[in-house]
XYZ file of C-alpha atoms in Angstrom:
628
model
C 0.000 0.000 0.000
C 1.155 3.599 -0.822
C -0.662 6.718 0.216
C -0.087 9.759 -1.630
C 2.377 12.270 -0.041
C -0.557 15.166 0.349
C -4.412 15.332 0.190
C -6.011 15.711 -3.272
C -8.376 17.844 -3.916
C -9.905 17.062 -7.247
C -11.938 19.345 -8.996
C -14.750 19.455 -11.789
C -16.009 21.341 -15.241
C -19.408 21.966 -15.762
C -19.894 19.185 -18.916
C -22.511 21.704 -20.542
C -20.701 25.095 -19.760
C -17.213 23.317 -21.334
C -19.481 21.917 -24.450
C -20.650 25.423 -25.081
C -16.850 26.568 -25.063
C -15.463 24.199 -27.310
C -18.089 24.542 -30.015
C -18.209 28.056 -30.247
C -14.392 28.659 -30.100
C -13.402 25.452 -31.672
C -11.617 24.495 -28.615
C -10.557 20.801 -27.717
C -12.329 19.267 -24.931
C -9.840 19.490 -22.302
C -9.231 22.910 -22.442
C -12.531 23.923 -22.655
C -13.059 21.997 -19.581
C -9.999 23.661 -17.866
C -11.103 27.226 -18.668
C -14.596 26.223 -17.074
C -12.625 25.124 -13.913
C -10.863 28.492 -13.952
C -13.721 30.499 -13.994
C -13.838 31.147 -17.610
C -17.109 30.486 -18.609
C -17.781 32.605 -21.635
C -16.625 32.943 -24.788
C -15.585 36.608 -24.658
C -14.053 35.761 -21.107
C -12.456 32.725 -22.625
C -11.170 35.144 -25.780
C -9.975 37.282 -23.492
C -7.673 34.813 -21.450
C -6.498 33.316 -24.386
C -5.910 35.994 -26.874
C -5.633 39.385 -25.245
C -3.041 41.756 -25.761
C -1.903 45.229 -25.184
C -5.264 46.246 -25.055
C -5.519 44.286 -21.838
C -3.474 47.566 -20.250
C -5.277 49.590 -17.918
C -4.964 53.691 -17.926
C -2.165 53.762 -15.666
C -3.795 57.514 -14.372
C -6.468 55.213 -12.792
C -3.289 54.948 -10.206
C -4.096 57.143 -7.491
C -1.341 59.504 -6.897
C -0.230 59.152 -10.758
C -0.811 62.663 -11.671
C 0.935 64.089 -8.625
C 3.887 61.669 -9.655
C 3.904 62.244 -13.213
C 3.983 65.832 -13.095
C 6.731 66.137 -10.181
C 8.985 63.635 -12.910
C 8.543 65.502 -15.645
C 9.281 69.097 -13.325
C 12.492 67.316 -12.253
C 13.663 66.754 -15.461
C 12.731 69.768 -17.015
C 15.010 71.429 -14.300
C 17.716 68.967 -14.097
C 17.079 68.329 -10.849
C 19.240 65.362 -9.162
C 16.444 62.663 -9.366
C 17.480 59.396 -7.054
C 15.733 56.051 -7.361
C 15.605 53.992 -4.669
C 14.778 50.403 -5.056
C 14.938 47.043 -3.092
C 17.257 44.262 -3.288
C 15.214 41.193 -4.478
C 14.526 40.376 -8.040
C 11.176 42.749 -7.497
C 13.082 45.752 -6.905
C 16.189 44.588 -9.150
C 13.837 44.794 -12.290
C 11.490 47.969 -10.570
C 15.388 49.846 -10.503
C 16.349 48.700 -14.184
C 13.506 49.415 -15.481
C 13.480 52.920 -14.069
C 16.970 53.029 -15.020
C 16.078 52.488 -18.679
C 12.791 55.136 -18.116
C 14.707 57.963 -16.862
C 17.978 57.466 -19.400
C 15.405 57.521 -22.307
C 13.935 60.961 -20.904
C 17.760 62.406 -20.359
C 17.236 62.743 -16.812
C 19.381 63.754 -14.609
C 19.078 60.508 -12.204
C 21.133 57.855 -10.521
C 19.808 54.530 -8.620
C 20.488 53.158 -4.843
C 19.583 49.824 -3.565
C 20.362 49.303 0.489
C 22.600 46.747 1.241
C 20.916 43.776 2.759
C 23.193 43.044 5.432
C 24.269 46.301 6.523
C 20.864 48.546 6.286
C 17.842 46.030 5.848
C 15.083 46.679 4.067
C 13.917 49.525 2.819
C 14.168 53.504 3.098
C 16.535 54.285 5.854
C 17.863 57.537 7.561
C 21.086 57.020 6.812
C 20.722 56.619 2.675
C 18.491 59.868 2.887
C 20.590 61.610 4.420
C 23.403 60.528 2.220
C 20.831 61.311 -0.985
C 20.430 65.127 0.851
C 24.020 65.654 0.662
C 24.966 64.462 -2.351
C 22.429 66.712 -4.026
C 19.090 65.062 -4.666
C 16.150 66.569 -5.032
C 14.047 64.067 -5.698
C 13.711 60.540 -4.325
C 11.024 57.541 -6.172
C 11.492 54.427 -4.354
C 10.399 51.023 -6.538
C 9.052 48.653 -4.793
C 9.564 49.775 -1.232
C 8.299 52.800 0.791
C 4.516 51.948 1.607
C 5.431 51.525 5.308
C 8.179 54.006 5.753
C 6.226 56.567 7.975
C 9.133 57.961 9.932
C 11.881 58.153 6.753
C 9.743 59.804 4.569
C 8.911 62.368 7.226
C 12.422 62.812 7.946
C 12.822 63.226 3.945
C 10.787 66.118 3.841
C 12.041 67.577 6.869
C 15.167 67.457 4.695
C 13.599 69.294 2.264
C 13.163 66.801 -0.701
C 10.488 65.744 -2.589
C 9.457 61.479 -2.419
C 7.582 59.640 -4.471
C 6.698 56.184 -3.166
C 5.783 53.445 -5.528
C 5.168 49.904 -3.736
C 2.756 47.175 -4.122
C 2.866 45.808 -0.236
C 0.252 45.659 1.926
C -0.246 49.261 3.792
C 0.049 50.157 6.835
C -3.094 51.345 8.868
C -0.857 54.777 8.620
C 0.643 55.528 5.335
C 3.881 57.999 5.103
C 2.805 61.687 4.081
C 4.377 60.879 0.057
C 4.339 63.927 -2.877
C 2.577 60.485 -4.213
C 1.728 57.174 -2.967
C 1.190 54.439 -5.869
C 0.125 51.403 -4.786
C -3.251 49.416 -6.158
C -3.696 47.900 -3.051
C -3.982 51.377 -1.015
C -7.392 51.764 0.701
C -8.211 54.695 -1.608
C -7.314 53.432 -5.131
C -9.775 52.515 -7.661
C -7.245 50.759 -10.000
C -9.161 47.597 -11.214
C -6.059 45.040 -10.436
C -4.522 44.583 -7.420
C -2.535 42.089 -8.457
C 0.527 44.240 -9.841
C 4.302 43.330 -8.420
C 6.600 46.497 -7.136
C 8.103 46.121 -11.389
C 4.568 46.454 -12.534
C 3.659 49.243 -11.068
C 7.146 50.968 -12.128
C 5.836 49.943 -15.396
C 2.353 51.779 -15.074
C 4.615 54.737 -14.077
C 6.779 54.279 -17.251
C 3.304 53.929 -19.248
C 1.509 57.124 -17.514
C 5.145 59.365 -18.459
C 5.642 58.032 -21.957
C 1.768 58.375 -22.642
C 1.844 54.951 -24.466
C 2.358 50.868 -23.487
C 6.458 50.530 -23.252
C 6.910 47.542 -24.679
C 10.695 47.330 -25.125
C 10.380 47.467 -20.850
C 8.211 44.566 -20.719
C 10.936 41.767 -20.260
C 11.944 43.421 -17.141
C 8.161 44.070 -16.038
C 8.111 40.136 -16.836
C 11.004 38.784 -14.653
C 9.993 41.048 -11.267
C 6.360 39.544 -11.716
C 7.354 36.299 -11.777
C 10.699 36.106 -9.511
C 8.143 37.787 -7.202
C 5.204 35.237 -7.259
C 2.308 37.439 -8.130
C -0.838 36.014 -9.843
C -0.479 35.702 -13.472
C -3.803 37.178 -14.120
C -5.234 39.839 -15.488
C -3.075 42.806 -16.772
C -0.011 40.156 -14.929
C -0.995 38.075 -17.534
C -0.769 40.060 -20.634
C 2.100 41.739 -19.148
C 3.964 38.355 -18.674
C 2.842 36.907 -21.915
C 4.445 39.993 -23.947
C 6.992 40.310 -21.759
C 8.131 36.706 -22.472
C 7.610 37.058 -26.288
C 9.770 40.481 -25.896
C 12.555 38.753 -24.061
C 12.699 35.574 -27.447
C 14.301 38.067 -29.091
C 15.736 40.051 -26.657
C 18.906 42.836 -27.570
C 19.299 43.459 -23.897
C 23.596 42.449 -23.991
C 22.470 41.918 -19.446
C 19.368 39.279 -20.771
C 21.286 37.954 -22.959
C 24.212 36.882 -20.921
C 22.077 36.071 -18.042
C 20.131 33.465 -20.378
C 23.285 31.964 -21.713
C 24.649 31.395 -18.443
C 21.175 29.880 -17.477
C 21.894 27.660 -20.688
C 18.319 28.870 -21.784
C 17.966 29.556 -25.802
C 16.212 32.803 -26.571
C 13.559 31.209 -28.394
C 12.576 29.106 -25.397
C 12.268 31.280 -22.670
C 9.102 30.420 -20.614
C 8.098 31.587 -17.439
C 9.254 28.626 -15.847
C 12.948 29.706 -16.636
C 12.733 33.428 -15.343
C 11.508 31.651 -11.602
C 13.941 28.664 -11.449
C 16.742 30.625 -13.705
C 17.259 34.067 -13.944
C 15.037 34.854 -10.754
C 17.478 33.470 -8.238
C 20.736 34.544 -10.094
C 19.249 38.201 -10.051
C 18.116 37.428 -6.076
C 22.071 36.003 -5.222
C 23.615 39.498 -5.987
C 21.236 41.218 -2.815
C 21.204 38.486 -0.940
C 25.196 37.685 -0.408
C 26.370 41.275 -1.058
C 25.087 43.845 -2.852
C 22.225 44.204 -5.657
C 24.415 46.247 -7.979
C 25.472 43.852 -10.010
C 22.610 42.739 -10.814
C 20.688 45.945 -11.462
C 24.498 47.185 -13.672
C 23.460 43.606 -15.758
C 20.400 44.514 -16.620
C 20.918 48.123 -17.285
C 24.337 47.677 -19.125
C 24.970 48.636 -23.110
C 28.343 46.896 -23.353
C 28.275 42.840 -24.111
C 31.802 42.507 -22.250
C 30.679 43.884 -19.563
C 27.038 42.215 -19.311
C 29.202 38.608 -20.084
C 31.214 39.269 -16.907
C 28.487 40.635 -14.713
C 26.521 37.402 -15.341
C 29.604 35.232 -14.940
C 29.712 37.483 -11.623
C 25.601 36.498 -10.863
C 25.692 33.050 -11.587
C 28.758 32.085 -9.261
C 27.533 33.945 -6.263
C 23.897 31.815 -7.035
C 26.359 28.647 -6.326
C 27.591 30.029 -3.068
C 24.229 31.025 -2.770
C 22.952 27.460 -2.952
C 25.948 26.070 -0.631
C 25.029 28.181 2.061
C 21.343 27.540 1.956
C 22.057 23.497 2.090
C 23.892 24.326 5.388
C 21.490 26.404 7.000
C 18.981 23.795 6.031
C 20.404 21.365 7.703
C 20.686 23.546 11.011
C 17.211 24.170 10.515
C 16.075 21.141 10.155
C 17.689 19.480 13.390
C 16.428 22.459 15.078
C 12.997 21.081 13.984
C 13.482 17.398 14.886
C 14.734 18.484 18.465
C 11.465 20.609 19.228
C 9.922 17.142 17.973
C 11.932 14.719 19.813
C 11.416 16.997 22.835
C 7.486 17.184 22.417
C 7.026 13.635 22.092
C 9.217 12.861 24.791
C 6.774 14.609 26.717
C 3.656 12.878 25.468
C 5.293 9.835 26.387
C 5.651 10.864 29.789
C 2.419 11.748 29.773
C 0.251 8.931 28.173
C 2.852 6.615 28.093
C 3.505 4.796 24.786
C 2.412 6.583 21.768
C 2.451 6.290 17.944
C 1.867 9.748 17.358
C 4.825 11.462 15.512
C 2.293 14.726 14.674
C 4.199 16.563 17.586
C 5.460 19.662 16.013
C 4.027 23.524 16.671
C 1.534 24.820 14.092
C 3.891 27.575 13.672
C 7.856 27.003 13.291
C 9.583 29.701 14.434
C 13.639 28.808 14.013
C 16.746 30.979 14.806
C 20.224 31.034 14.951
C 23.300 33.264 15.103
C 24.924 34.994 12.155
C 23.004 33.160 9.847
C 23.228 34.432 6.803
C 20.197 36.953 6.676
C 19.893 37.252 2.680
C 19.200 33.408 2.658
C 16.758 32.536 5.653
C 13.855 33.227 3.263
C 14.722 30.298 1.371
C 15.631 28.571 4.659
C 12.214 28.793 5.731
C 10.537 27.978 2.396
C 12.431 24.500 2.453
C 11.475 23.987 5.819
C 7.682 24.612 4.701
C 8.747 21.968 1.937
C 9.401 19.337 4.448
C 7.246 19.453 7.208
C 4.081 21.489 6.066
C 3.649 24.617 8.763
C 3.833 28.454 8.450
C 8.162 29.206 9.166
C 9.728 32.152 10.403
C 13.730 31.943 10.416
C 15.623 34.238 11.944
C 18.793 35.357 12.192
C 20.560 36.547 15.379
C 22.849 39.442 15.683
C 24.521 38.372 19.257
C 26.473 41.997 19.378
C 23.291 43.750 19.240
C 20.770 41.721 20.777
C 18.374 41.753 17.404
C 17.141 39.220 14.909
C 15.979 39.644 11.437
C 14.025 37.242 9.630
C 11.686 36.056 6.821
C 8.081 34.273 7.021
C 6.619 31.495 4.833
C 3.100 30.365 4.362
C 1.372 27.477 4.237
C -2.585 27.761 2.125
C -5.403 28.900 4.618
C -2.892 31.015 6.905
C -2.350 34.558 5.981
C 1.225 35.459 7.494
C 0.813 39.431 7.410
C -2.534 39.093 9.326
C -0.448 36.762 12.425
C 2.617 39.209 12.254
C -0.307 42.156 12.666
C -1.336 39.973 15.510
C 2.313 40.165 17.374
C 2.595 43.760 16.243
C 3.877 45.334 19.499
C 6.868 42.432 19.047
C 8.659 43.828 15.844
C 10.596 46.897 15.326
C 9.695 46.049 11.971
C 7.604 43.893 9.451
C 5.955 43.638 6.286
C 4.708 41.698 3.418
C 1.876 39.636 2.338
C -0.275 36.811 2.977
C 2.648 34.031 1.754
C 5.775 35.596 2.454
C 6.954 38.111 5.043
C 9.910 39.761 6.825
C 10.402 41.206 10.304
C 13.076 42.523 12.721
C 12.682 42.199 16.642
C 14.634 41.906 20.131
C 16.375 38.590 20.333
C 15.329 38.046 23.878
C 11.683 38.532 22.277
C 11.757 35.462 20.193
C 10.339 32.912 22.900
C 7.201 35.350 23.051
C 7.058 35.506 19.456
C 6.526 31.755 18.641
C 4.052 31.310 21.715
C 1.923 33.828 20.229
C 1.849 32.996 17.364
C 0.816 29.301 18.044
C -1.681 30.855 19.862
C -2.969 32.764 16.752
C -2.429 29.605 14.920
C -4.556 27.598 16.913
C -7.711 28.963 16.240
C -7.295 29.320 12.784
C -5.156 26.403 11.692
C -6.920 22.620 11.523
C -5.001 19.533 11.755
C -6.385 18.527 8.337
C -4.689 22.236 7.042
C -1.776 21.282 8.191
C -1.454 18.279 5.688
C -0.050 18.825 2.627
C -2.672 19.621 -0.286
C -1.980 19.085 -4.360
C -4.967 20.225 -6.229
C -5.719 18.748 -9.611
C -7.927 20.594 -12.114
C -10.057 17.852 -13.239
C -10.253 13.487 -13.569
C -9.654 11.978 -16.731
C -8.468 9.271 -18.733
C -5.540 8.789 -20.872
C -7.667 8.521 -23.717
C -8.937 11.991 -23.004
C -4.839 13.004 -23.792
C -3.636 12.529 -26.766
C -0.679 14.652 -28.137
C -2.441 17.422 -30.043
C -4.597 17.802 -26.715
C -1.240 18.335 -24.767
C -0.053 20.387 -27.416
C -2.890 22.351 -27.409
C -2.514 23.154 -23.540
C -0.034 25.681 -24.572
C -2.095 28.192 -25.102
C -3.283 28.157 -21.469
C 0.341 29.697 -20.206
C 2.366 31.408 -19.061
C 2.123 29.140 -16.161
C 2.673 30.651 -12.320
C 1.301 31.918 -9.200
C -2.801 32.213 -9.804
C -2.740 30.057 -13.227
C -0.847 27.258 -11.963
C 0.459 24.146 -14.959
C -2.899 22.076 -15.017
C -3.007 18.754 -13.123
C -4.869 15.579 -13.686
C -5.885 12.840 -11.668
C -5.946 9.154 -13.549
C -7.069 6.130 -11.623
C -6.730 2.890 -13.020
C -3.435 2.502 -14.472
C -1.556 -0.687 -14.695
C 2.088 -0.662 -14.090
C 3.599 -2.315 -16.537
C 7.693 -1.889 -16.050
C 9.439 -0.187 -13.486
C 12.940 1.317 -13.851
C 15.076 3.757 -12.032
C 17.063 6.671 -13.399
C 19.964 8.713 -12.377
C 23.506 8.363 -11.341
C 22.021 7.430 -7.687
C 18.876 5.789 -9.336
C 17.094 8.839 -7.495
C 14.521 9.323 -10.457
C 11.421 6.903 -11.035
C 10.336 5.811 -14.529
C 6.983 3.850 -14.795
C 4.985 2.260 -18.222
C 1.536 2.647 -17.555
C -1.251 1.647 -19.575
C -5.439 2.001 -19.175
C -8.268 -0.123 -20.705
C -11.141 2.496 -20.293
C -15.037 1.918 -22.431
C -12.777 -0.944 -25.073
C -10.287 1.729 -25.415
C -6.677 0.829 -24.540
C -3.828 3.249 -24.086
C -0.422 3.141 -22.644
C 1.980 6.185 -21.834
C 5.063 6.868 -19.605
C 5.319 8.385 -16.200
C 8.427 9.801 -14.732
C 8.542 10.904 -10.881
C 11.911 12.956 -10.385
C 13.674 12.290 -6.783
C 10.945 9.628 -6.170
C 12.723 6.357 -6.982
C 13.012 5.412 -3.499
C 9.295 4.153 -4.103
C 10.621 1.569 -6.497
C 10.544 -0.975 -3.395
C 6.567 -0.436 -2.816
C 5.624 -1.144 -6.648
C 5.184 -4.264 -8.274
C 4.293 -4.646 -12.368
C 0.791 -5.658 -12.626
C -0.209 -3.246 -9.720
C -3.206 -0.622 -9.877
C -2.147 2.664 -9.376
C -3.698 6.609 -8.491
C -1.409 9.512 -10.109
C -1.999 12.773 -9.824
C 0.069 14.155 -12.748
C 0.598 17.195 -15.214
C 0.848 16.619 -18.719
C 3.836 16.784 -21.260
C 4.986 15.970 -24.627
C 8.820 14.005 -24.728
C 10.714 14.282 -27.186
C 13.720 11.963 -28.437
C 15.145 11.670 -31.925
C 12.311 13.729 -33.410
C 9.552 10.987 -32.106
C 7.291 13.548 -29.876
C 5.202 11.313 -27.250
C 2.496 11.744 -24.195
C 4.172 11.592 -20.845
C 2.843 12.537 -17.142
C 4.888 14.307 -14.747
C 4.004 12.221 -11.476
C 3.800 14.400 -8.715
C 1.987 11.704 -6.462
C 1.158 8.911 -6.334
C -1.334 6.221 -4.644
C -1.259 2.440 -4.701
C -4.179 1.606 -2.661
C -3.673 -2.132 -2.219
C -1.573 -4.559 -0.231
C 1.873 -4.918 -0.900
C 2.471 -8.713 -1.887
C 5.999 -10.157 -0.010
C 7.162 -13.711 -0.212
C 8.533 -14.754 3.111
C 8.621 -18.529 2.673
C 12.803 -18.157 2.810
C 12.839 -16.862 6.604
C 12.661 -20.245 8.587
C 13.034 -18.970 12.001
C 9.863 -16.085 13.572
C 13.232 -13.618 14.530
C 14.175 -13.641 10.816
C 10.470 -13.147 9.931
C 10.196 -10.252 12.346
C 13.162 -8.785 11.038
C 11.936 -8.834 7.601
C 8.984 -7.222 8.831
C 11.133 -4.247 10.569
C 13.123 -3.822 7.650
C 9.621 -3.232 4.993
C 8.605 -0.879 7.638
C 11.853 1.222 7.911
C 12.155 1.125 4.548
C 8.891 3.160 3.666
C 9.807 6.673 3.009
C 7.885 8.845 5.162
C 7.774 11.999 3.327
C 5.930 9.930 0.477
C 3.141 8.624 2.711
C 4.336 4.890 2.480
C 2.493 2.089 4.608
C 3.417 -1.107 4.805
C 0.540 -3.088 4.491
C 1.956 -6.598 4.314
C 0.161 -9.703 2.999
C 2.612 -13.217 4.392
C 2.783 -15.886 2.161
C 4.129 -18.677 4.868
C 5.367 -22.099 4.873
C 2.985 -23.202 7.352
């Protein structure tokens, strides 16, 4: 028996609505049926997904505080005025700075860009940097995405005697900072249609409202913030990523262009999928381990040299990067299993003997010194990974008796709302619902994580706190064949809020099963369905699952919950699922007419039960085939 490593939660299509679809648009049956699940359920809706493009651009004076901006811009520059932009050091405000960059040098502004240094100054506007901006001449300051919180430093910026802009796309604050302009869709006030926008996209509606047209040739950079940054591709995120991506196929950029070579990505395939596995985290390594400048000098850059050795520069400190993350992991991680060990020691004591292992806090809240603060985002997202609850990791400045961190989500638990809830705790915090960051007292940690397991515990179920996989729809292989796959295409780009479709097929027969990899750490399965006289077989491959190899025998009836893609070797293009679980719901057949002796028997038994990989859901459910 093998139980799937999450709960599924399978959805449906409305057989009529999806009908109606594919007649009218010509649409095959699948993706009819997935637009229904989507909530597309007319044609002009369905048109519009599908086919929109620049007309899919709101008026970017719909912005409240746009105006205000746009004039005080266009006043600077008319004067010469000393124009400073002030950005943020993940691949959001990266792209937000570039893209600025490539704004203001087009307008021959008179204009230079400063990202804080992670390490040193933290996030966001800080006295220091304005101070240094008042000195060195500035006039003007527009931050990119960063600002919506900074109360005190914009106050102290206009005590100064300069102007601010703020343009931000994080939740506000119940007080907002006293701006020339505040831009932000999500501000209490603002009747922009999408909310949805990422700190780049709104630096894009900027660039839109001073050009007085759509800038396309800034799109690619609009593109990578969006998706480095998780937003929703929908909506105006959507036609903004979609051109964005067919902008950056045949990209001039000399910054893209090296980036994507050192990515080994050809132009011509560049999908969203690359941008938030490739060029996202080799643009987020430069803030992260020191300073964002390289990254923002990539992608603002004229000179091919220079972009080639920049990305060089990007893609080795993404390896150290990596190294570092793998190490604080691991610290993490036995920081976890001690809290366990430690809580079930204590049921024990309690209740005596106990099979529970469900022993950990609803909310982790992890911390150590000097760890490396540009990483513990990550840290916390791989800790999420592995054992399913909302993280906070921290880092712990011993000298000065602080800790910064970064939050991760888990679905059903909005992070910003429990932070609000522990307010009087931070000297600072921010973000959203998924993702956060915060700064506190070290001695204040303790109280932090009781708290918030208080706030968790009336909000967070034990069945929330198991792993879910959502699948679109149930179908049958016969429901799949290659032009249907092919055909899915038109459904990306694929990310946060329009997530790669998923299928559930029950039935399948395994017909071979083979291992792959230098450490035979990938699992390859043939699997074939008889469905209504209709026969079809197609291959599965599971990546880092062939320690299930053990638990499968051919001839077995399996559950796979699976996205769909086309393989292609030696110009032969086939069907093949993705397994990204998988349930065998039936005994597990072993032949113990060998052992002789019970102790041999029993240790058989131990070793099938040791040997199920618990992060996969395995149970052995053993069927004896004895001598006697």
């Amino acid at each position: 028996m093998l139980l799937g490593k999450a709960r599924w939660e399978i959805g449906s299509a409305d057989e009529e609505n999806a009908v109606s679809l594919e007649e009218q648009l010509g649409l095959s049956p699948l993706v009819a049926r997935l637009l229904v699940k989507r909530g597309i359920h007319t044609p002009d809706a369905a048109k519009q997904f599908l086919y929109e493009g620049i007309e899919g651009f709101h008026d970017p004076f719909l912005l409240d505080g746009m105006q205000a901006a746009v004039e005080r811009i266009q006043l600077a520059i008319a004067s010469g005025e000393l124009i400073r932009v002030y950005g943020d050091y993940d691949a959001d405000g990266v792209t937000s700075t570039a893209l600025m960059v490539w704004l203001l040098r087009g307008l021959g502004a008179n204009f230079d860009s400063y990202i804080p240094h992670r390490v040193r100054e933290g996030y966001g506007l800080n006295r220091d940097a304005v101070k240094q901006a008042y000195d060195e001449g500035v006039k003007l300051i527009v931050t990119v995405d960063t600002g919506v919180s900074a109360v005190d430093e914009v106050a102290y910026i206009r005590e100064l005697g300069m102007d601010v802009i703020v343009t931000d796309h994080h939740e506000p604050p119940a007080i907002l900072p006293e701006a020339l302009a505040l831009i932000n869709p999500k501000k209490p006030s603002c009747p922009y249609p999408f909310k949805g926008l990422a700190g780049v996209g709104v630096a894009f509606k900027l660039a839109h409202a001073l050009l007085g047209r759509v800038p396309m040739e800034l799109l690619q950079y609009a593109a990578i913030g969006t998706i480095a940054d998780l937003m929703p591709l929908q909506g105006e995120n959507r036609v903004l990523v979609k051109l964005g991506l067919e902008q950056m196929r045949s990209t001039t950029s000399p910054g893209l262009s090296a980036l994507l070579q050192v990515c080994r990505v050809e132009k011509r395939d560049v999908s969203a999928g690359h941008i938030g596995f490739g060029l996202g985290p080799r643009l987020n390594a430069s803030g992260r381990l020191e300073s964002a400048d390289a990254a923002v000098r990539l992608l603002t850059t004229e000179d091919s040299d220079e972009a080639g050795q920049l990305a060089m520069t990007l893609d080795a400190l993404n390896i150290e990067r990596q190294q570092i993350v793998e190490e604080l992991t691991e610290l993490a991680v036995a920081q976890v299993e001690k809290m366990k060990a430690a809580a079930q020691e204590d049921v024990q004591e309690t209740n005596g003997p106990t099979l529970n292992t469900d022993s950990l806090p609803r909310v982790l809240v992890l911390a150590g010194a000097d760890w490396n603060v540009g990483v513990v985002g990550i840290v916390a997202s791989r800790i999420v990974e592995r054992y399913y609850r909302p993280t906070i990791v921290l880092s712990i400045d011993e000298a000065k008796g602080t800790a910064k961190g970064s939050a991760r989500s888990i679905a059903g638990f909005d992070m910003y709302e429990a932070l609000t809830s522990c307010a009087a705790l931070f000297d600072h915090f921010g973000g959203h619902s998924a993702a956060a960051g915060m700064s506190l007292s070290a001695e204040l940690i303790h109280e932090l994580r009781d708290k918030l397991n208080v706030f968790a515990a009336g909000r967070l179920t034990p069945e929330q706190l198991i792993p879910q996989l959502t699948a679109d729809i149930a179908c049958n292989l016969a429901d799949v064949p290659l032009a249907c796959i092919e055909e899915l295409a038109q459904l990306a780009p694929y990310g946060m809020g329009n997530p790669t479709p998923k299928f559930v097929f029950s039935d399948l027969q395994i017909t071979d099963i083979r291992t792959m990899g230098k450490e035979s750490q990938h699992l390859k399965l043939a699997l074939s369905q008889a469905k209504d006289e209709v026969s079809c077989a197609i291959e599965g491959v599971a990546f880092s699952k062939g320690n299930l190899s053990p638990w499968m025998t051919v001839g077995a009836s399996i559950e796979a919950l699976a996205e769909l893609s086309v393989n292609e070797w030696n110009g032969v293009r086939k069907p093949q699922l993705l397994l990204r679980d998988m349930k065998i719901p039936h005994l597990q057949l072993f032949d113990w007419r060998g052992a002789t002796r019970a102790e041999e028997k029993l240790a058989t038994l131990v070793a099938v039960a040791n040997s199920a990989p618990p992060e996969a859901g395995a149970v052995p459910g053993v069927l004896l085939l004895a001598d006697s």
